[in-house]
Coordinates of C-alpha atoms and ligand atoms in Angstrom, one line a residue:
K1 CA 4.6 -22.6 12.6
R2 CA 5.3 -21.0 16.1
H3 CA 4.6 -17.3 16.0
K4 CA 6.2 -16.5 19.4
F5 CA 5.5 -12.8 19.0
W6 CA 2.2 -12.8 17.1
E7 CA 0.7 -15.4 19.5
T8 CA 1.0 -12.7 22.2
Q9 CA -0.9 -10.1 20.2
P10 CA -4.6 -9.3 20.0
V11 CA -5.0 -10.6 16.4
G12 CA -7.0 -13.5 15.1
Q13 CA -5.1 -16.6 16.0
F14 CA -4.8 -19.6 13.7
K15 CA -6.1 -21.8 16.5
D16 CA -9.3 -19.8 16.6
M17 CA -10.0 -20.0 12.8
G18 CA -13.5 -21.2 12.1
D19 CA -14.7 -20.5 15.6
T20 CA -17.6 -18.2 14.8
S21 CA -18.7 -18.1 18.4
L22 CA -16.1 -15.3 19.0
P23 CA -17.8 -11.9 18.5
E24 CA -16.8 -9.7 15.6
G25 CA -15.1 -6.5 16.5
P26 CA -12.3 -5.4 19.0
I27 CA -10.5 -8.3 20.5
E28 CA -9.2 -6.4 23.5
P29 CA -10.9 -3.3 25.1
P30 CA -9.0 0.0 25.2
T31 CA -6.6 0.6 28.1
P32 CA -7.2 3.6 30.3
L33 CA -4.8 6.2 28.9
S34 CA -3.2 6.6 32.3
E35 CA -2.1 2.9 32.1
V36 CA -0.6 3.1 28.6
K37 CA 3.2 2.6 29.0
Q38 CA 4.7 6.1 29.2
E39 CA 8.2 5.4 28.1
P40 CA 9.5 3.7 25.0
Y41 CA 10.3 0.0 24.9
N42 CA 13.9 -0.9 25.6
L43 CA 16.2 -1.4 22.5
P44 CA 19.4 -3.4 22.5
N45 CA 22.2 -1.2 23.9
P46 CA 23.8 0.1 20.8
Y47 CA 20.5 1.5 19.4
E48 CA 18.2 4.3 20.2
W49 CA 14.8 5.5 19.1
I50 CA 14.5 8.5 16.9
T51 CA 11.3 10.3 15.6
C52 CA 11.8 10.8 11.9
D53 CA 10.8 14.3 10.8
M54 CA 9.8 13.7 7.2
D55 CA 9.8 17.5 6.6
S56 CA 13.6 17.5 7.1
E57 CA 15.3 16.9 3.8
E58 CA 18.2 15.2 5.6
M59 CA 16.1 12.9 7.7
C60 CA 13.7 12.1 4.8
N61 CA 16.8 11.3 2.6
E62 CA 18.1 9.0 5.4
V63 CA 14.7 7.1 5.4
Y64 CA 14.7 7.0 1.6
N65 CA 18.2 5.5 1.6
L66 CA 17.4 2.9 4.3
L67 CA 14.3 1.7 2.3
T68 CA 16.1 1.9 -1.1
N69 CA 18.7 -0.6 0.2
N70 CA 16.8 -2.7 2.7
Y71 CA 13.0 -2.7 1.9
V72 CA 10.9 -5.3 0.2
E73 CA 12.2 -7.5 -2.5
D74 CA 10.4 -10.2 -4.5
D75 CA 11.1 -13.8 -3.9
E76 CA 13.6 -14.0 -6.8
N77 CA 15.4 -10.9 -5.7
M78 CA 14.8 -9.3 -9.1
F79 CA 13.3 -6.1 -7.8
R80 CA 13.3 -4.0 -4.6
F81 CA 10.7 -1.3 -4.0
N82 CA 12.2 2.2 -4.4
Y83 CA 9.7 4.6 -2.9
S84 CA 10.6 8.2 -3.8
M85 CA 11.1 10.9 -1.2
G86 CA 8.0 12.7 -2.6
F87 CA 6.0 9.6 -2.3
L88 CA 7.1 9.0 1.3
R89 CA 6.1 12.5 2.3
W90 CA 2.7 12.0 0.6
A91 CA 2.2 8.6 2.2
L92 CA 3.2 9.7 5.7
R93 CA 1.6 13.1 6.1
P94 CA -2.2 12.7 5.5
P95 CA -4.7 14.8 7.4
G96 CA -4.3 14.4 11.1
Y97 CA -0.9 12.6 10.9
F98 CA 1.3 12.2 14.0
R99 CA 4.9 13.0 13.6
N100 CA 5.9 10.6 16.4
W101 CA 4.3 7.7 14.5
H102 CA 7.3 7.9 12.1
I103 CA 9.7 5.8 14.1
G104 CA 13.3 5.2 13.4
V105 CA 16.1 3.2 15.2
R106 CA 19.6 4.4 14.9
V107 CA 23.0 3.5 16.2
K108 CA 23.9 5.7 19.1
S109 CA 27.5 6.1 18.2
S110 CA 27.3 6.6 14.4
K111 CA 23.7 8.0 14.3
K112 CA 23.1 5.7 11.4
L113 CA 19.4 4.9 10.7
V114 CA 19.0 1.1 10.8
A115 CA 15.3 0.5 11.1
F116 CA 12.0 2.1 10.5
I117 CA 8.2 1.7 11.1
T118 CA 5.4 4.1 10.5
G119 CA 1.7 4.6 11.2
V120 CA -0.8 7.1 9.8
P121 CA -4.3 7.6 11.1
A122 CA -7.3 6.5 8.9
R123 CA -11.0 6.0 9.3
I124 CA -11.8 2.5 8.0
R125 CA -15.3 1.1 7.7
V126 CA -15.7 -2.6 8.6
R127 CA -19.2 -3.6 7.6
D128 CA -21.3 -0.8 9.1
T129 CA -18.8 0.4 11.8
V130 CA -16.3 3.2 11.0
V131 CA -13.2 2.5 13.1
Y132 CA -10.3 4.9 13.7
M133 CA -7.2 2.9 12.8
A134 CA -3.5 3.2 12.3
E135 CA -2.3 2.1 8.9
I136 CA 1.1 0.6 9.6
N137 CA 3.7 0.5 6.8
F138 CA 7.4 0.8 5.9
L139 CA 8.6 -1.7 8.5
C140 CA 12.2 -2.2 7.7
V141 CA 15.3 -3.5 9.5
H142 CA 18.6 -3.2 7.9
K143 CA 19.8 -6.3 6.2
K144 CA 22.7 -6.6 8.6
L145 CA 20.4 -6.6 11.6
R146 CA 17.8 -9.3 10.5
S147 CA 16.6 -12.2 12.7
K148 CA 17.5 -10.5 15.9
R149 CA 13.8 -10.1 17.0
L150 CA 14.0 -6.3 16.4
A151 CA 10.7 -6.3 14.4
P152 CA 8.6 -7.2 17.5
V153 CA 10.1 -4.4 19.4
M154 CA 9.3 -1.9 16.6
I155 CA 5.8 -3.2 16.3
K156 CA 5.3 -2.9 20.2
E157 CA 6.7 0.6 20.1
V158 CA 4.4 1.8 17.3
T159 CA 1.5 0.1 19.1
R160 CA 2.4 2.0 22.2
R161 CA 2.4 5.3 20.4
V162 CA -0.9 4.6 18.6
H163 CA -2.5 3.7 22.0
F164 CA -1.2 7.0 23.3
E165 CA -3.5 8.7 20.8
N166 CA -6.4 6.6 22.0
M167 CA -6.5 4.4 19.0
W168 CA -6.8 0.6 19.4
Q169 CA -7.0 -0.9 15.9
A170 CA -4.7 -1.0 12.9
A171 CA -4.6 -2.2 9.3
Y172 CA -1.6 -3.5 7.4
T173 CA -0.7 -5.7 4.5
A174 CA 2.3 -8.1 4.0
G175 CA 3.5 -10.6 1.5
V176 CA 4.2 -13.0 4.4
V177 CA 1.5 -15.1 6.1
L178 CA 1.0 -14.0 9.8
P179 CA -1.9 -14.6 12.2
T180 CA -4.4 -14.0 10.6
P181 CA -5.2 -12.6 7.1
I182 CA -8.7 -11.1 6.7
S183 CA -8.2 -11.5 3.0
T184 CA -5.5 -12.7 0.6
C185 CA -5.2 -10.9 -2.8
Q186 CA -3.2 -11.5 -5.9
Y187 CA -1.1 -9.0 -7.9
W188 CA -1.7 -8.8 -11.7
H189 CA 0.7 -7.1 -14.1
R190 CA 0.0 -5.5 -17.5
S191 CA 3.1 -5.1 -19.6
L192 CA 3.5 -1.7 -21.1
N193 CA 7.1 -2.2 -22.1
P194 CA 7.4 -5.9 -22.8
K195 CA 10.9 -5.8 -24.3
K196 CA 12.2 -4.4 -21.0
L197 CA 10.3 -6.9 -18.9
I198 CA 11.7 -9.7 -21.0
D199 CA 15.2 -8.3 -20.8
V200 CA 15.2 -8.0 -17.0
G201 CA 13.8 -11.6 -16.8
F202 CA 10.4 -10.9 -15.4
S203 CA 8.6 -11.9 -18.6
R204 CA 9.5 -14.6 -21.1
L205 CA 8.8 -14.6 -24.9
G206 CA 5.7 -16.8 -25.3
A207 CA 6.0 -20.0 -27.3
R208 CA 5.9 -19.3 -31.0
M209 CA 6.1 -15.6 -30.3
T210 CA 8.6 -13.2 -31.7
M211 CA 9.7 -10.0 -29.9
S212 CA 7.9 -7.9 -32.5
R213 CA 4.7 -10.0 -32.2
T214 CA 4.9 -9.5 -28.4
I215 CA 5.4 -5.8 -28.7
K216 CA 2.3 -5.7 -31.0
L217 CA 0.3 -7.8 -28.6
Y218 CA 0.7 -5.1 -25.9
K219 CA 0.4 -2.1 -28.1
L220 CA -2.0 0.6 -27.0
P221 CA -3.6 3.6 -28.8
D222 CA -1.6 6.9 -28.6
S223 CA -4.4 8.7 -27.0
T224 CA -7.4 8.0 -24.6
V225 CA -10.8 7.3 -26.1
T226 CA -13.4 8.4 -23.6
P227 CA -14.9 11.8 -24.3
G228 CA -14.5 14.1 -21.3
F229 CA -11.5 12.1 -19.9
R230 CA -9.2 14.5 -18.1
K231 CA -6.9 15.0 -15.1
M232 CA -8.6 15.6 -11.7
E233 CA -8.3 19.2 -10.4
S234 CA -8.8 20.8 -7.1
H235 CA -12.4 22.0 -7.8
D236 CA -13.3 18.3 -8.5
V237 CA -12.8 17.2 -4.9
P238 CA -16.5 17.4 -3.8
A239 CA -17.8 15.5 -6.8
V240 CA -15.0 12.9 -6.6
T241 CA -15.7 12.5 -2.9
R242 CA -19.4 11.8 -3.5
L243 CA -18.6 9.4 -6.4
L244 CA -16.0 7.5 -4.3
R245 CA -18.0 7.3 -1.1
N246 CA -21.0 5.9 -2.9
Y247 CA -18.8 3.4 -4.8
L248 CA -16.9 2.2 -1.7
S249 CA -20.1 1.7 0.3
Q250 CA -20.5 -1.7 -1.4
F251 CA -17.4 -3.2 0.1
L252 CA -17.1 -4.9 3.5
V253 CA -13.9 -3.1 4.4
A254 CA -13.1 0.3 2.8
P255 CA -11.7 3.7 3.8
D256 CA -14.3 6.3 5.0
F257 CA -12.9 9.2 2.9
D258 CA -14.1 12.8 3.4
E259 CA -13.2 15.7 1.2
N260 CA -10.0 16.4 3.2
D261 CA -8.9 12.8 2.6
V262 CA -9.8 12.9 -1.1
E263 CA -7.9 16.1 -1.5
H264 CA -4.8 14.5 0.1
W265 CA -4.9 11.0 -1.3
L266 CA -6.3 11.7 -4.8
L267 CA -5.3 15.1 -6.1
P268 CA -2.5 14.5 -8.7
R269 CA 1.1 14.8 -7.5
E270 CA 3.8 14.5 -10.2
N271 CA 5.5 11.1 -10.0
V272 CA 3.5 10.1 -6.9
V273 CA -0.2 9.8 -7.7
D274 CA -2.2 10.4 -10.9
S275 CA -6.0 10.8 -11.0
Y276 CA -8.3 11.1 -14.0
L277 CA -12.1 11.6 -14.3
V278 CA -14.8 11.6 -16.9
E279 CA -16.7 14.9 -17.1
S280 CA -19.8 14.4 -19.3
P281 CA -19.4 16.9 -22.2
E282 CA -23.2 17.4 -22.2
T283 CA -24.1 17.6 -18.5
H284 CA -20.6 18.4 -17.0
E285 CA -21.5 15.7 -14.4
I286 CA -18.5 13.7 -13.1
T287 CA -19.4 10.1 -13.9
D288 CA -16.2 8.1 -13.6
F289 CA -12.8 8.1 -11.9
C290 CA -9.6 6.2 -12.1
S291 CA -6.2 6.6 -10.3
F292 CA -2.8 5.0 -10.0
Y293 CA 0.2 5.6 -7.8
T294 CA 3.9 5.6 -8.9
L295 CA 6.2 3.1 -7.2
P296 CA 9.4 2.5 -9.0
S297 CA 11.6 -0.5 -8.2
S298 CA 15.3 -1.0 -8.3
I299 CA 16.2 -3.8 -10.8
L300 CA 18.7 -5.9 -9.1
G301 CA 21.6 -7.4 -11.1
N302 CA 20.7 -6.4 -14.7
Q303 CA 23.4 -4.9 -17.0
N304 CA 21.0 -2.7 -19.1
Y305 CA 18.5 -1.4 -16.6
N306 CA 18.5 0.0 -13.0
T307 CA 14.9 1.1 -12.5
L308 CA 11.5 -0.3 -13.3
K309 CA 8.8 2.4 -13.7
A310 CA 5.6 0.8 -12.3
A311 CA 2.1 2.2 -11.9
Y312 CA -0.2 0.7 -9.3
S313 CA -4.0 0.8 -9.6
Y314 CA -5.4 2.8 -6.8
Y315 CA -9.1 3.7 -6.6
N316 CA -11.4 3.4 -9.7
V317 CA -15.1 4.2 -10.0
S318 CA -17.2 3.6 -13.1
T319 CA -20.9 4.7 -13.2
K320 CA -21.3 5.5 -17.0
T321 CA -18.1 4.6 -18.8
P322 CA -17.5 0.8 -18.8
L323 CA -14.8 0.0 -16.3
L324 CA -12.9 -1.9 -19.1
Q325 CA -12.8 1.2 -21.3
L326 CA -11.9 3.5 -18.3
M327 CA -9.0 1.2 -17.2
N328 CA -7.8 1.0 -20.8
D329 CA -7.6 4.8 -20.8
A330 CA -5.5 4.5 -17.6
L331 CA -3.2 2.1 -19.4
I332 CA -2.9 4.5 -22.3
V333 CA -2.0 7.4 -20.0
A334 CA 0.5 5.3 -18.2
K335 CA 2.1 4.2 -21.5
Q336 CA 2.2 7.9 -22.7
N337 CA 4.2 8.6 -19.4
D338 CA 6.7 5.8 -20.1
Y339 CA 5.6 3.4 -17.4
D340 CA 7.0 -0.1 -17.9
V341 CA 4.2 -2.0 -16.2
F342 CA 0.8 -1.3 -14.7
N343 CA 0.1 -3.4 -11.7
A344 CA -3.3 -4.1 -10.0
L345 CA -4.6 -6.2 -7.2
D346 CA -7.7 -8.4 -7.7
V347 CA -9.6 -6.2 -5.2
M348 CA -12.8 -4.3 -5.7
Q349 CA -14.1 -5.0 -9.2
N350 CA -10.7 -5.3 -10.7
E351 CA -11.2 -8.9 -11.7
S352 CA -13.7 -7.7 -14.3
F353 CA -11.0 -6.1 -16.5
L354 CA -7.8 -7.9 -15.7
K355 CA -7.8 -10.6 -18.3
D356 CA -9.5 -8.6 -21.0
L357 CA -6.9 -5.9 -20.7
K358 CA -4.1 -8.4 -20.9
F359 CA -2.9 -8.4 -17.3
G360 CA -1.1 -11.6 -16.3
P361 CA -1.3 -13.0 -12.7
G362 CA 1.8 -12.4 -10.6
D363 CA 3.3 -15.1 -8.3
G364 CA 3.1 -12.7 -5.3
K365 CA 0.2 -12.7 -2.8
L366 CA -0.7 -9.7 -0.6
H367 CA -2.3 -10.6 2.7
Y368 CA -4.5 -8.0 4.5
Y369 CA -4.6 -7.7 8.3
L370 CA -6.5 -6.0 11.0
Y371 CA -4.9 -5.6 14.5
N372 CA -7.3 -5.9 17.5
Y373 CA -10.4 -6.4 15.4
R374 CA -11.9 -9.7 14.6
I375 CA -13.8 -10.5 11.3
N376 CA -15.3 -14.0 11.4
H377 CA -15.1 -14.7 7.8
V378 CA -12.2 -14.4 5.4
L379 CA -13.1 -11.7 2.8
R380 CA -13.0 -12.4 -0.9
P381 CA -10.8 -9.8 -2.7
S382 CA -13.9 -8.5 -4.3
E383 CA -15.3 -7.6 -0.9
L384 CA -12.2 -5.4 -0.1
G385 CA -12.3 -1.7 -1.0
L386 CA -9.0 -0.8 0.6
V387 CA -5.6 -0.2 -1.1
L388 CA -2.6 0.4 1.1
L389 CA 0.6 1.9 -0.3
Ligands
LIG401 C1 -3.3 -0.4 17.8 C2 -2.1 -0.1 16.8 C3 -1.3 -1.4 16.4 C4 -0.2 -1.1 15.4 C5 0.7 -2.3 15.0 C6 -0.1 -3.3 14.2 C7 0.7 -4.5 13.7 C8 1.8 -4.0 12.6 C9 2.6 -5.2 12.1 C10 3.7 -4.7 11.2 C11 3.1 -4.5 9.8 C12 4.2 -4.1 8.8 C13 3.5 -3.8 7.4 C14 4.5 -3.3 6.4 O1 5.5 -2.6 6.7 C15 4.3 -3.8 4.9 S1 5.0 -5.5 4.8 C16 6.8 -5.1 4.5 C17 7.6 -5.5 5.6 N1 9.0 -5.1 5.4 C18 9.9 -5.8 4.6 O2 9.5 -6.9 4.1 C19 11.2 -5.2 4.4 C20 12.3 -6.3 4.3 N2 12.3 -7.1 5.5 C21 12.7 -6.5 6.7 O3 13.1 -5.4 6.9 C22 12.6 -7.5 7.9 O4 12.6 -8.8 7.4 C23 11.4 -7.3 8.8 C24 11.5 -5.9 9.5 C25 10.1 -7.3 7.9 C26 11.3 -8.3 9.8 O5 12.5 -8.3 10.6 P1 13.4 -9.7 10.7 O6 14.8 -9.3 11.2 O7 13.3 -10.4 9.5 O8 12.7 -10.6 11.9 P2 12.8 -10.4 13.4 O9 13.1 -8.9 13.8 O10 13.8 -11.4 13.9 O11 11.3 -10.7 14.0 C27 10.7 -11.9 13.5 C28 9.2 -11.7 13.9 O12 8.7 -10.6 13.0 C29 7.6 -11.1 12.3 N3 7.5 -10.5 11.0 C30 8.3 -10.7 9.9 N4 7.9 -9.9 8.9 C31 6.8 -9.2 9.3 C32 5.9 -8.3 8.7 N5 6.1 -7.9 7.4 N6 4.9 -7.8 9.4 C33 4.7 -8.2 10.7 N7 5.5 -9.1 11.3 C34 6.6 -9.6 10.6 C35 7.9 -12.7 12.2 O13 6.6 -13.3 11.9 C36 8.4 -12.9 13.6 O14 7.3 -13.0 14.5 P3 6.7 -14.5 15.0 O15 7.9 -15.1 15.7 O16 5.6 -14.2 15.9 O17 6.4 -15.2 13.7
LIG402 C1 6.9 -6.4 -13.3 C2 5.8 -6.8 -12.3 O1 6.4 -6.8 -10.9 C3 6.5 -5.7 -10.3 O2 6.1 -4.6 -10.8 C4 7.2 -5.6 -9.0 C5 8.1 -4.6 -8.8 N1 8.9 -4.5 -7.7 C6 8.7 -5.3 -6.7 C7 9.4 -5.2 -5.5 C8 9.3 -6.0 -4.4 C9 8.3 -7.0 -4.5 O3 8.2 -7.8 -3.4 C10 7.0 -8.6 -3.2 C11 7.6 -7.2 -5.6 C12 7.7 -6.4 -6.8 C13 7.0 -6.5 -8.0 S1 5.8 -7.8 -8.1 C14 4.7 -7.5 -6.7 C15 4.2 -6.0 -6.7 C16 3.2 -5.9 -7.7 N2 2.5 -5.7 -8.6

């Protein structure tokens, strides 16, 4: 398949796969900042660049509407991600964020927002090297402007703005295959509301299964079982940071979280991110941690339902409580809060609980990518300690 744009980019190329003579690390050296292109890339005439100030209620609402109507759908067009405004503000304003990495394209005449792409700064460890990277996300072109080669311009523009801040690497995920994945992961789904999932056509009644038998199969206890299991609070940040840094050190690619990062990414925010921990009733030591983020989806073309309430497994650490029991408590909390489904990738140690907790494999794959950084061997999902939103 000809990738006319991606073949021009400093990414692992398909033709180089298997060539382990190429050194791991940056593919291209940094450009002297004086040589970074000063002005934005040219857009087709009717359009102009706009920096999207996510603090502005009006602008954030415009971004929300663009994504609600034009962002990612599954292959069967059953669902479309419906990131909330609170979620977008959380995802796009981490410590050290750059407002001008929130990039919109709008129609000059009508001022209508028709495309979007974002970056946020992150410190990602690759093996033993911590690399300052941009995490790129929310690339979206309005349905009416597809297949006009707008995406490459948006990607070049966000690249230019990241270079401006003297950063030369990026990380991103996609459901599509591009040059070249560093890992390919699978989504797994745990029904919490099987009746709704069957009604929308995602799940089907098993052979020789009645609806009531199916509901019973997925039934969960009304309350969590682990002594000391509670919501994370602000004063837990130092302990959770220690626990998480230690846990993530085992993976080949993982975020290098400090306390500021943990405070932003993991302190609970209603309807955005939930975090729980186990505080030993005897020693008051924090021994385990689990978290999930809230990403609803629009249900496309169903008479009875408009929205799917989905929880997505985020970062989980078990040092005393078995991971199976910890994650079952996460399922119980999700069910208590009316989630319809709990989703998880097969990254980190998730494979150890997926089947036992009645997750089923999805048909969607998620490919992980690094920009301008070569890794010579494709990572197994269990070697990945990174979850992007
Ligand atoms: C040092 C800093 C570096 C920072 C930058 C790092 C890199 C960041 C990269 C971005 C990471 C984003 C991560 C992220 O946001 C998470 S993945 C979600 C992407 N968004 C969606 O799927 C929303 C619905 N789809 C659309 O809005 C459009 O279809 C998009 C905009 C996706 C493509 O618009 P279009 O109208 O359908 O297509 P053209 O404009 O005609 O362009 C066609 C070219 O675009 C390539 N393409 C298609 N989908 C892509 C994707 N998901 N990543 C990268 N490239 C993608 C495609 O291969 C082709 O290039 P090729 O001819 O070479 O094959
Ligand atoms: C019921 C299980 O499927 C989903 O939760 C879901 C919801 N919305 C989506 C929107 C776009 C979409 O595009 C790939 C997929 C979904 C999916 S399945 C993959 C995500 C997970 N887990």
